[in-house]
Every structure is written in structure tokens, then in C-alpha cells.
Amino acid sequence: MKSLPYFCRGEVIKGFGRGSKELGIPTANLPDSVVDNLPADLNTGIYYGWACVGAGDIHKMVMSIGWNPFYKNIKKSMEAHLIHTFKEDFYGEILSVVLVGYVRPERSFSSLEALILAITGDIEEAKVKLELPEHLELRGDNFFTSAPSGSSAAPPTAPSASQTILNGH
């Protein structure tokens, strides 16, 4: 995919409420303004990369982009699972993401257990691939240290849901 690595950021919004509750795998959802601006050659599916919340630490992550066939979504979404345990939710915070690689296409599953097993496998694959030197390099990209507003000021505490930076520094 020509668009990788892909850089984006947006305000974390409430999703479908099933990541933590139903799957035990919490996700942070990005707003439609980010989803709607994805490049055409960025296929739906599961990706891996780096992410940070606000000006916090940078963590490995996996992200689902698409309609999540198991749940038969009618709206395309971007749902990130940061491979880190957070003490509390971070709705309203800015999530900065760099998509580094593609794991697999999205597909439906015969059971919730099969879906959870696949996601667990995606997470393990991401952990390994993100240790490659070319992927570790992106963890230190200045995209993560630049202010979300594009200025040198500290990130705002209550940004608008439309605030995004797309594939750029």
C-alpha cells in the first residue's frame, strides 16, 4: 500500500461499546472526519503501528479499519487497541496514530471466541513486527511530539472532533 506509513490524529470518541465489555479488548475510536479522509488505497482490514494519547507515551497498537463484518456495522470505523493498560478512559483526548503495516483483511467469524482469538493473534503479530528496525524508527517520528493544532503550543484539553492532521507532519 502506497499510503503506508499513514499518519493521522483525532479526538477519541465513544464507539459501539463492545471492545472492553464484550471482547475484553478496549479500543479507542476516531471520528468520522478522520475515517472519511482515509486514502483510497488504504484497504479495510487490520493494521499495526504506533499511537499516543495526548502528549503521553507512544505505544504499540493494532487498528481495525472497516465495517467489522462480525458485527455487521453499517458505518466504516477506525478502532485502535493500544497495547498498554490505561487506568481510565480517555474520551475527548487526541489520539495520534501512525499506521505502519497491514496484518489481514477484515472478515466475519463463526463465534465471538473465534473473533477474540483472531484479535489476540493480530496483537501478537503487531508486537513482533513493530520490533523491526524500520518500524521502531517511526516510533520516534516528530509527528508524535508536534502539537495537534500544528503550533508549538500544548495540545488543547477540549479539541473539536473535526481536528485532524492527515498523513503529514
Short mmCIF file of N, CA and C in Angstrom, two decimals:
data_model
loop_
_atom_site.label_atom_id
_atom_site.label_comp_id
_atom_site.label_asym_id
_atom_site.label_seq_id
_atom_site.Cartn_x
_atom_site.Cartn_y
_atom_site.Cartn_z
N MET A 1 0.83 -1.17 0.00
CA MET A 1 0.00 0.00 0.00
C MET A 1 0.88 1.24 0.00
N LYS A 2 0.67 2.07 -0.98
CA LYS A 2 1.48 3.26 -1.14
C LYS A 2 1.32 4.26 0.00
N SER A 3 0.20 4.22 0.67
CA SER A 3 -0.08 5.23 1.70
C SER A 3 0.58 4.94 3.05
N LEU A 4 1.28 3.81 3.17
CA LEU A 4 1.93 3.50 4.45
C LEU A 4 3.37 3.97 4.43
N PRO A 5 3.88 4.53 5.50
CA PRO A 5 3.16 4.76 6.75
C PRO A 5 2.13 5.88 6.58
N TYR A 6 1.05 5.78 7.35
CA TYR A 6 -0.03 6.77 7.29
C TYR A 6 -0.18 7.41 8.66
N PHE A 7 -0.13 8.73 8.70
CA PHE A 7 -0.21 9.50 9.94
C PHE A 7 -1.58 10.15 10.04
N CYS A 8 -2.21 10.04 11.20
CA CYS A 8 -3.48 10.74 11.43
C CYS A 8 -3.68 10.96 12.91
N ARG A 9 -4.56 11.88 13.21
CA ARG A 9 -4.92 12.10 14.62
C ARG A 9 -6.32 12.67 14.68
N GLY A 10 -6.95 12.42 15.81
CA GLY A 10 -8.28 12.94 16.02
C GLY A 10 -8.70 12.71 17.46
N GLU A 11 -9.82 13.29 17.80
CA GLU A 11 -10.36 13.17 19.15
C GLU A 11 -10.96 11.78 19.35
N VAL A 12 -10.66 11.15 20.46
CA VAL A 12 -11.23 9.83 20.78
C VAL A 12 -12.71 10.02 21.11
N ILE A 13 -13.54 9.27 20.39
CA ILE A 13 -14.98 9.35 20.56
C ILE A 13 -15.53 8.04 21.11
N LYS A 14 -16.74 8.08 21.63
CA LYS A 14 -17.40 6.85 22.09
C LYS A 14 -17.70 5.99 20.87
N GLY A 15 -17.42 4.71 21.00
CA GLY A 15 -17.66 3.79 19.90
C GLY A 15 -18.93 2.98 20.12
N PHE A 16 -18.85 1.71 19.80
CA PHE A 16 -20.01 0.83 19.87
C PHE A 16 -20.20 0.21 21.25
N GLY A 17 -19.21 0.40 22.13
CA GLY A 17 -19.33 -0.10 23.49
C GLY A 17 -19.12 -1.59 23.62
N ARG A 18 -18.37 -2.19 22.71
CA ARG A 18 -18.19 -3.64 22.80
C ARG A 18 -16.74 -4.06 22.98
N GLY A 19 -15.79 -3.17 22.69
CA GLY A 19 -14.37 -3.52 22.81
C GLY A 19 -14.02 -4.03 24.18
N SER A 20 -14.26 -3.21 25.19
CA SER A 20 -13.94 -3.61 26.56
C SER A 20 -14.96 -4.59 27.10
N LYS A 21 -16.23 -4.26 26.92
CA LYS A 21 -17.29 -5.04 27.56
C LYS A 21 -17.43 -6.45 26.99
N GLU A 22 -17.52 -6.55 25.68
CA GLU A 22 -17.81 -7.84 25.07
C GLU A 22 -16.56 -8.64 24.73
N LEU A 23 -15.50 -7.93 24.33
CA LEU A 23 -14.30 -8.59 23.86
C LEU A 23 -13.18 -8.64 24.89
N GLY A 24 -13.23 -7.72 25.87
CA GLY A 24 -12.12 -7.62 26.81
C GLY A 24 -10.90 -6.99 26.17
N ILE A 25 -11.11 -6.31 25.05
CA ILE A 25 -10.02 -5.68 24.30
C ILE A 25 -10.45 -4.23 24.03
N PRO A 26 -10.11 -3.31 24.94
CA PRO A 26 -10.58 -1.93 24.78
C PRO A 26 -10.05 -1.26 23.52
N THR A 27 -10.89 -0.43 22.91
CA THR A 27 -10.49 0.28 21.71
C THR A 27 -10.78 1.77 21.86
N ALA A 28 -10.03 2.55 21.11
CA ALA A 28 -10.23 3.99 21.02
C ALA A 28 -10.68 4.28 19.59
N ASN A 29 -11.84 4.89 19.44
CA ASN A 29 -12.40 5.15 18.12
C ASN A 29 -12.10 6.57 17.68
N LEU A 30 -11.76 6.71 16.40
CA LEU A 30 -11.53 8.03 15.82
C LEU A 30 -12.80 8.52 15.15
N PRO A 31 -12.97 9.85 15.04
CA PRO A 31 -14.21 10.41 14.48
C PRO A 31 -14.33 10.21 12.97
N ASP A 32 -15.56 10.40 12.48
CA ASP A 32 -15.83 10.28 11.03
C ASP A 32 -14.93 11.18 10.21
N SER A 33 -14.56 12.34 10.74
CA SER A 33 -13.72 13.27 9.98
C SER A 33 -12.38 12.65 9.62
N VAL A 34 -11.87 11.75 10.45
CA VAL A 34 -10.62 11.05 10.15
C VAL A 34 -10.89 9.89 9.20
N VAL A 35 -11.92 9.11 9.50
CA VAL A 35 -12.28 7.94 8.68
C VAL A 35 -12.57 8.37 7.24
N ASP A 36 -13.31 9.45 7.08
CA ASP A 36 -13.72 9.91 5.75
C ASP A 36 -12.56 10.40 4.90
N ASN A 37 -11.42 10.70 5.51
CA ASN A 37 -10.27 11.20 4.77
C ASN A 37 -9.18 10.17 4.53
N LEU A 38 -9.49 8.90 4.78
CA LEU A 38 -8.50 7.85 4.51
C LEU A 38 -8.22 7.78 3.01
N PRO A 39 -6.97 7.51 2.63
CA PRO A 39 -6.66 7.38 1.20
C PRO A 39 -7.39 6.17 0.59
N ALA A 40 -7.72 6.29 -0.67
CA ALA A 40 -8.47 5.24 -1.37
C ALA A 40 -7.72 3.91 -1.38
N ASP A 41 -6.39 3.94 -1.41
CA ASP A 41 -5.63 2.69 -1.49
C ASP A 41 -5.39 2.04 -0.13
N LEU A 42 -5.91 2.62 0.93
CA LEU A 42 -5.79 2.03 2.26
C LEU A 42 -7.00 1.09 2.45
N ASN A 43 -6.76 -0.18 2.21
CA ASN A 43 -7.84 -1.17 2.26
C ASN A 43 -8.38 -1.33 3.68
N THR A 44 -9.61 -1.81 3.76
CA THR A 44 -10.14 -2.15 5.08
C THR A 44 -9.38 -3.37 5.59
N GLY A 45 -9.33 -3.49 6.90
CA GLY A 45 -8.62 -4.62 7.49
C GLY A 45 -7.96 -4.22 8.78
N ILE A 46 -7.00 -5.04 9.18
CA ILE A 46 -6.30 -4.87 10.44
C ILE A 46 -4.88 -4.38 10.16
N TYR A 47 -4.50 -3.32 10.84
CA TYR A 47 -3.18 -2.70 10.70
C TYR A 47 -2.46 -2.71 12.03
N TYR A 48 -1.16 -2.48 11.99
CA TYR A 48 -0.39 -2.29 13.22
C TYR A 48 0.41 -1.01 13.09
N GLY A 49 0.78 -0.47 14.24
CA GLY A 49 1.54 0.76 14.23
C GLY A 49 1.78 1.29 15.63
N TRP A 50 1.93 2.61 15.70
CA TRP A 50 2.24 3.30 16.94
C TRP A 50 1.15 4.32 17.23
N ALA A 51 0.91 4.58 18.50
CA ALA A 51 -0.11 5.57 18.87
C ALA A 51 0.23 6.18 20.22
N CYS A 52 -0.24 7.40 20.41
CA CYS A 52 -0.13 8.03 21.73
C CYS A 52 -1.37 8.86 21.99
N VAL A 53 -1.70 8.96 23.26
CA VAL A 53 -2.85 9.73 23.72
C VAL A 53 -2.32 11.06 24.24
N GLY A 54 -2.82 12.16 23.68
CA GLY A 54 -2.34 13.48 24.08
C GLY A 54 -0.84 13.58 23.88
N ALA A 55 -0.15 14.06 24.89
CA ALA A 55 1.31 14.16 24.82
C ALA A 55 1.95 13.02 25.61
N GLY A 56 1.21 11.92 25.76
CA GLY A 56 1.68 10.78 26.55
C GLY A 56 2.69 9.91 25.83
N ASP A 57 2.96 8.78 26.44
CA ASP A 57 3.91 7.82 25.88
C ASP A 57 3.38 7.21 24.60
N ILE A 58 4.30 6.75 23.76
CA ILE A 58 3.96 6.11 22.49
C ILE A 58 3.91 4.61 22.72
N HIS A 59 2.81 3.99 22.25
CA HIS A 59 2.60 2.56 22.47
C HIS A 59 2.37 1.84 21.16
N LYS A 60 2.68 0.56 21.14
CA LYS A 60 2.33 -0.29 20.02
C LYS A 60 0.81 -0.38 19.97
N MET A 61 0.28 -0.59 18.77
CA MET A 61 -1.18 -0.72 18.66
C MET A 61 -1.54 -1.53 17.42
N VAL A 62 -2.77 -2.03 17.44
CA VAL A 62 -3.41 -2.61 16.25
C VAL A 62 -4.67 -1.78 16.00
N MET A 63 -5.05 -1.69 14.74
CA MET A 63 -6.23 -0.90 14.40
C MET A 63 -7.07 -1.63 13.36
N SER A 64 -8.36 -1.66 13.63
CA SER A 64 -9.33 -2.18 12.67
C SER A 64 -9.88 -1.00 11.89
N ILE A 65 -9.83 -1.10 10.57
CA ILE A 65 -10.43 -0.09 9.69
C ILE A 65 -11.46 -0.81 8.84
N GLY A 66 -12.71 -0.39 8.94
CA GLY A 66 -13.73 -1.01 8.11
C GLY A 66 -15.07 -1.11 8.77
N TRP A 67 -15.80 -2.15 8.38
CA TRP A 67 -17.19 -2.31 8.82
C TRP A 67 -17.37 -3.43 9.83
N ASN A 68 -16.29 -4.08 10.24
CA ASN A 68 -16.36 -5.16 11.22
C ASN A 68 -17.49 -6.15 10.90
N PRO A 69 -17.27 -7.00 9.90
CA PRO A 69 -18.32 -7.90 9.41
C PRO A 69 -18.98 -8.76 10.49
N PHE A 70 -18.26 -9.13 11.54
CA PHE A 70 -18.86 -9.95 12.59
C PHE A 70 -20.04 -9.22 13.21
N TYR A 71 -19.91 -7.89 13.34
CA TYR A 71 -20.97 -7.08 13.93
C TYR A 71 -21.88 -6.42 12.90
N LYS A 72 -21.56 -6.61 11.62
CA LYS A 72 -22.38 -6.06 10.53
C LYS A 72 -22.61 -4.56 10.67
N ASN A 73 -21.51 -3.84 10.94
CA ASN A 73 -21.61 -2.38 11.03
C ASN A 73 -22.10 -1.79 9.72
N ILE A 74 -22.85 -0.71 9.80
CA ILE A 74 -23.28 -0.02 8.59
C ILE A 74 -22.42 1.22 8.34
N LYS A 75 -21.56 1.55 9.31
CA LYS A 75 -20.69 2.71 9.19
C LYS A 75 -19.24 2.28 9.33
N LYS A 76 -18.41 2.74 8.41
CA LYS A 76 -16.97 2.45 8.46
C LYS A 76 -16.37 3.11 9.70
N SER A 77 -15.47 2.41 10.36
CA SER A 77 -14.86 2.95 11.58
C SER A 77 -13.36 2.68 11.61
N MET A 78 -12.70 3.41 12.50
CA MET A 78 -11.28 3.20 12.81
C MET A 78 -11.21 3.00 14.33
N GLU A 79 -10.86 1.77 14.74
CA GLU A 79 -10.82 1.42 16.15
C GLU A 79 -9.42 0.93 16.50
N ALA A 80 -8.74 1.67 17.38
CA ALA A 80 -7.38 1.32 17.78
C ALA A 80 -7.38 0.62 19.13
N HIS A 81 -6.58 -0.43 19.23
CA HIS A 81 -6.31 -1.05 20.53
C HIS A 81 -4.85 -0.79 20.84
N LEU A 82 -4.61 0.05 21.83
CA LEU A 82 -3.24 0.33 22.24
C LEU A 82 -2.78 -0.79 23.16
N ILE A 83 -1.59 -1.29 22.89
CA ILE A 83 -1.06 -2.43 23.64
C ILE A 83 -0.41 -1.89 24.91
N HIS A 84 -1.28 -1.51 25.83
CA HIS A 84 -0.91 -0.89 27.09
C HIS A 84 -2.16 -0.88 27.97
N THR A 85 -1.98 -0.97 29.25
CA THR A 85 -3.11 -0.90 30.17
C THR A 85 -3.23 0.52 30.71
N PHE A 86 -4.35 1.16 30.40
CA PHE A 86 -4.62 2.51 30.88
C PHE A 86 -5.49 2.43 32.13
N LYS A 87 -5.28 3.36 33.06
CA LYS A 87 -6.04 3.35 34.31
C LYS A 87 -7.46 3.85 34.12
N GLU A 88 -7.68 4.67 33.09
CA GLU A 88 -9.02 5.22 32.87
C GLU A 88 -9.24 5.48 31.39
N ASP A 89 -10.50 5.70 31.03
CA ASP A 89 -10.86 6.03 29.66
C ASP A 89 -10.25 7.37 29.27
N PHE A 90 -10.10 7.59 27.98
CA PHE A 90 -9.55 8.87 27.53
C PHE A 90 -10.38 9.48 26.41
N TYR A 91 -11.70 9.38 26.52
CA TYR A 91 -12.59 10.05 25.58
C TYR A 91 -12.29 11.54 25.57
N GLY A 92 -12.31 12.14 24.39
CA GLY A 92 -12.06 13.57 24.27
C GLY A 92 -10.60 13.93 24.12
N GLU A 93 -9.71 12.99 24.40
CA GLU A 93 -8.27 13.24 24.22
C GLU A 93 -7.92 13.07 22.74
N ILE A 94 -6.79 13.66 22.34
CA ILE A 94 -6.32 13.49 20.97
C ILE A 94 -5.49 12.21 20.88
N LEU A 95 -5.84 11.36 19.93
CA LEU A 95 -5.10 10.13 19.66
C LEU A 95 -4.31 10.36 18.38
N SER A 96 -3.00 10.24 18.47
CA SER A 96 -2.12 10.35 17.30
C SER A 96 -1.68 8.94 16.92
N VAL A 97 -1.79 8.63 15.63
CA VAL A 97 -1.56 7.27 15.14
C VAL A 97 -0.68 7.29 13.90
N VAL A 98 0.24 6.34 13.83
CA VAL A 98 0.92 6.08 12.56
C VAL A 98 0.70 4.61 12.23
N LEU A 99 0.03 4.37 11.10
CA LEU A 99 -0.17 3.01 10.62
C LEU A 99 1.09 2.61 9.87
N VAL A 100 1.67 1.48 10.26
CA VAL A 100 2.95 1.06 9.73
C VAL A 100 2.81 -0.11 8.76
N GLY A 101 1.95 -1.07 9.09
CA GLY A 101 1.82 -2.26 8.26
C GLY A 101 0.44 -2.87 8.33
N TYR A 102 0.20 -3.79 7.42
CA TYR A 102 -1.10 -4.45 7.25
C TYR A 102 -0.99 -5.88 7.75
N VAL A 103 -1.95 -6.30 8.57
CA VAL A 103 -1.96 -7.66 9.09
C VAL A 103 -2.82 -8.58 8.22
N ARG A 104 -4.09 -8.18 8.02
CA ARG A 104 -5.01 -9.05 7.30
C ARG A 104 -6.27 -8.27 6.90
N PRO A 105 -7.02 -8.81 5.94
CA PRO A 105 -8.31 -8.18 5.62
C PRO A 105 -9.32 -8.44 6.74
N GLU A 106 -10.35 -7.60 6.80
CA GLU A 106 -11.40 -7.86 7.78
C GLU A 106 -12.26 -9.01 7.27
N ARG A 107 -12.83 -9.74 8.20
CA ARG A 107 -13.69 -10.87 7.84
C ARG A 107 -14.62 -11.17 9.00
N SER A 108 -15.63 -11.94 8.72
CA SER A 108 -16.55 -12.34 9.78
C SER A 108 -16.02 -13.61 10.45
N PHE A 109 -16.56 -13.91 11.60
CA PHE A 109 -16.13 -15.09 12.35
C PHE A 109 -17.35 -15.88 12.78
N SER A 110 -17.15 -17.16 13.01
CA SER A 110 -18.26 -18.05 13.36
C SER A 110 -18.72 -17.86 14.80
N SER A 111 -17.86 -17.26 15.63
CA SER A 111 -18.23 -17.07 17.03
C SER A 111 -17.44 -15.91 17.62
N LEU A 112 -17.90 -15.42 18.75
CA LEU A 112 -17.19 -14.36 19.47
C LEU A 112 -15.80 -14.86 19.89
N GLU A 113 -15.72 -16.11 20.30
CA GLU A 113 -14.44 -16.68 20.72
C GLU A 113 -13.44 -16.69 19.56
N ALA A 114 -13.92 -17.00 18.35
CA ALA A 114 -13.04 -17.02 17.18
C ALA A 114 -12.55 -15.61 16.86
N LEU A 115 -13.41 -14.62 17.01
CA LEU A 115 -13.02 -13.22 16.80
C LEU A 115 -11.95 -12.82 17.81
N ILE A 116 -12.16 -13.13 19.08
CA ILE A 116 -11.20 -12.78 20.13
C ILE A 116 -9.86 -13.46 19.87
N LEU A 117 -9.89 -14.71 19.43
CA LEU A 117 -8.66 -15.43 19.11
C LEU A 117 -7.91 -14.75 17.96
N ALA A 118 -8.63 -14.31 16.95
CA ALA A 118 -8.01 -13.62 15.81
C ALA A 118 -7.38 -12.30 16.25
N ILE A 119 -8.12 -11.53 17.07
CA ILE A 119 -7.59 -10.25 17.54
C ILE A 119 -6.34 -10.46 18.40
N THR A 120 -6.37 -11.48 19.24
CA THR A 120 -5.20 -11.80 20.06
C THR A 120 -4.00 -12.13 19.17
N GLY A 121 -4.24 -12.86 18.09
CA GLY A 121 -3.17 -13.17 17.14
C GLY A 121 -2.67 -11.91 16.44
N ASP A 122 -3.58 -11.00 16.09
CA ASP A 122 -3.19 -9.73 15.47
C ASP A 122 -2.28 -8.93 16.41
N ILE A 123 -2.63 -8.91 17.69
CA ILE A 123 -1.85 -8.19 18.69
C ILE A 123 -0.45 -8.78 18.79
N GLU A 124 -0.37 -10.10 18.84
CA GLU A 124 0.95 -10.76 18.94
C GLU A 124 1.79 -10.49 17.69
N GLU A 125 1.18 -10.52 16.52
CA GLU A 125 1.90 -10.23 15.28
C GLU A 125 2.41 -8.79 15.28
N ALA A 126 1.58 -7.86 15.75
CA ALA A 126 1.98 -6.46 15.82
C ALA A 126 3.18 -6.28 16.75
N LYS A 127 3.15 -6.93 17.90
CA LYS A 127 4.26 -6.82 18.85
C LYS A 127 5.58 -7.22 18.21
N VAL A 128 5.56 -8.29 17.43
CA VAL A 128 6.78 -8.79 16.78
C VAL A 128 7.21 -7.85 15.65
N LYS A 129 6.29 -7.51 14.76
CA LYS A 129 6.65 -6.70 13.59
C LYS A 129 7.11 -5.30 13.97
N LEU A 130 6.57 -4.75 15.04
CA LEU A 130 6.96 -3.40 15.44
C LEU A 130 8.36 -3.34 16.05
N GLU A 131 8.97 -4.50 16.29
CA GLU A 131 10.36 -4.53 16.75
C GLU A 131 11.35 -4.45 15.59
N LEU A 132 10.87 -4.54 14.34
CA LEU A 132 11.76 -4.41 13.18
C LEU A 132 12.33 -2.99 13.15
N PRO A 133 13.62 -2.84 12.81
CA PRO A 133 14.26 -1.51 12.85
C PRO A 133 13.50 -0.43 12.08
N GLU A 134 12.98 -0.77 10.90
CA GLU A 134 12.28 0.23 10.10
C GLU A 134 10.97 0.68 10.75
N HIS A 135 10.39 -0.17 11.60
CA HIS A 135 9.17 0.21 12.30
C HIS A 135 9.47 0.93 13.61
N LEU A 136 10.53 0.51 14.30
CA LEU A 136 10.94 1.18 15.53
C LEU A 136 11.30 2.64 15.25
N GLU A 137 11.86 2.89 14.09
CA GLU A 137 12.25 4.24 13.69
C GLU A 137 11.04 5.19 13.71
N LEU A 138 9.89 4.71 13.29
CA LEU A 138 8.69 5.56 13.23
C LEU A 138 8.16 5.91 14.61
N ARG A 139 8.50 5.12 15.61
CA ARG A 139 8.08 5.42 16.98
C ARG A 139 8.63 6.77 17.44
N GLY A 140 9.79 7.12 16.92
CA GLY A 140 10.42 8.38 17.29
C GLY A 140 10.12 9.53 16.35
N ASP A 141 9.16 9.36 15.45
CA ASP A 141 8.84 10.41 14.48
C ASP A 141 8.37 11.68 15.18
N ASN A 142 8.75 12.84 14.64
CA ASN A 142 8.36 14.10 15.28
C ASN A 142 6.86 14.37 15.20
N PHE A 143 6.13 13.58 14.44
CA PHE A 143 4.67 13.66 14.41
C PHE A 143 4.10 13.51 15.83
N PHE A 144 4.72 12.65 16.62
CA PHE A 144 4.22 12.39 17.97
C PHE A 144 4.55 13.52 18.95
N THR A 145 5.54 14.32 18.65
CA THR A 145 5.90 15.40 19.57
C THR A 145 5.37 16.75 19.10
N SER A 146 4.84 16.80 17.89
CA SER A 146 4.27 18.06 17.41
C SER A 146 2.89 18.25 18.02
N ALA A 147 2.54 19.49 18.28
CA ALA A 147 1.23 19.79 18.87
C ALA A 147 0.12 19.48 17.87
N PRO A 148 -0.99 18.87 18.30
CA PRO A 148 -2.09 18.54 17.41
C PRO A 148 -2.64 19.72 16.62
N SER A 149 -2.53 20.92 17.15
CA SER A 149 -3.06 22.08 16.44
C SER A 149 -2.12 22.55 15.35
N GLY A 150 -0.92 21.95 15.29
CA GLY A 150 0.05 22.35 14.30
C GLY A 150 0.92 23.50 14.78
N SER A 151 0.74 23.94 16.01
CA SER A 151 1.56 25.01 16.58
C SER A 151 2.49 24.43 17.62
N SER A 152 3.27 25.29 18.24
CA SER A 152 4.18 24.80 19.28
C SER A 152 3.51 24.82 20.65
N ALA A 153 2.25 25.22 20.70
CA ALA A 153 1.53 25.27 21.97
C ALA A 153 1.19 23.86 22.44
N ALA A 154 0.90 23.73 23.71
CA ALA A 154 0.48 22.44 24.26
C ALA A 154 -0.86 22.05 23.66
N PRO A 155 -1.13 20.75 23.54
CA PRO A 155 -2.41 20.32 22.97
C PRO A 155 -3.59 20.84 23.78
N PRO A 156 -4.66 21.26 23.12
CA PRO A 156 -5.83 21.72 23.86
C PRO A 156 -6.47 20.57 24.62
N THR A 157 -7.15 20.90 25.71
CA THR A 157 -7.77 19.84 26.50
C THR A 157 -9.13 19.46 25.96
N ALA A 158 -9.77 20.33 25.18
CA ALA A 158 -11.09 20.01 24.64
C ALA A 158 -11.16 20.37 23.16
N PRO A 159 -10.42 19.62 22.31
CA PRO A 159 -10.41 19.93 20.88
C PRO A 159 -11.72 19.57 20.22
N SER A 160 -11.94 20.11 19.05
CA SER A 160 -13.15 19.76 18.30
C SER A 160 -12.96 18.40 17.66
N ALA A 161 -14.06 17.71 17.41
CA ALA A 161 -14.00 16.37 16.82
C ALA A 161 -13.48 16.42 15.39
N SER A 162 -13.48 17.57 14.76
CA SER A 162 -13.03 17.66 13.37
C SER A 162 -11.54 17.93 13.27
N GLN A 163 -10.87 18.13 14.39
CA GLN A 163 -9.45 18.45 14.37
C GLN A 163 -8.64 17.21 14.00
N THR A 164 -8.01 17.26 12.84
CA THR A 164 -7.19 16.14 12.41
C THR A 164 -5.99 16.65 11.64
N ILE A 165 -4.96 15.85 11.60
CA ILE A 165 -3.83 16.06 10.69
C ILE A 165 -3.72 14.77 9.92
N LEU A 166 -3.74 14.86 8.63
CA LEU A 166 -3.76 13.65 7.81
C LEU A 166 -2.48 13.48 7.04
N ASN A 167 -1.84 12.38 7.24
CA ASN A 167 -0.62 11.97 6.56
C ASN A 167 0.35 13.10 6.33
N GLY A 168 0.66 13.74 7.40
CA GLY A 168 1.65 14.80 7.31
C GLY A 168 2.21 15.11 8.66
N HIS A 169 3.26 15.87 8.64
CA HIS A 169 3.92 16.24 9.91
C HIS A 169 3.56 17.66 10.23
#
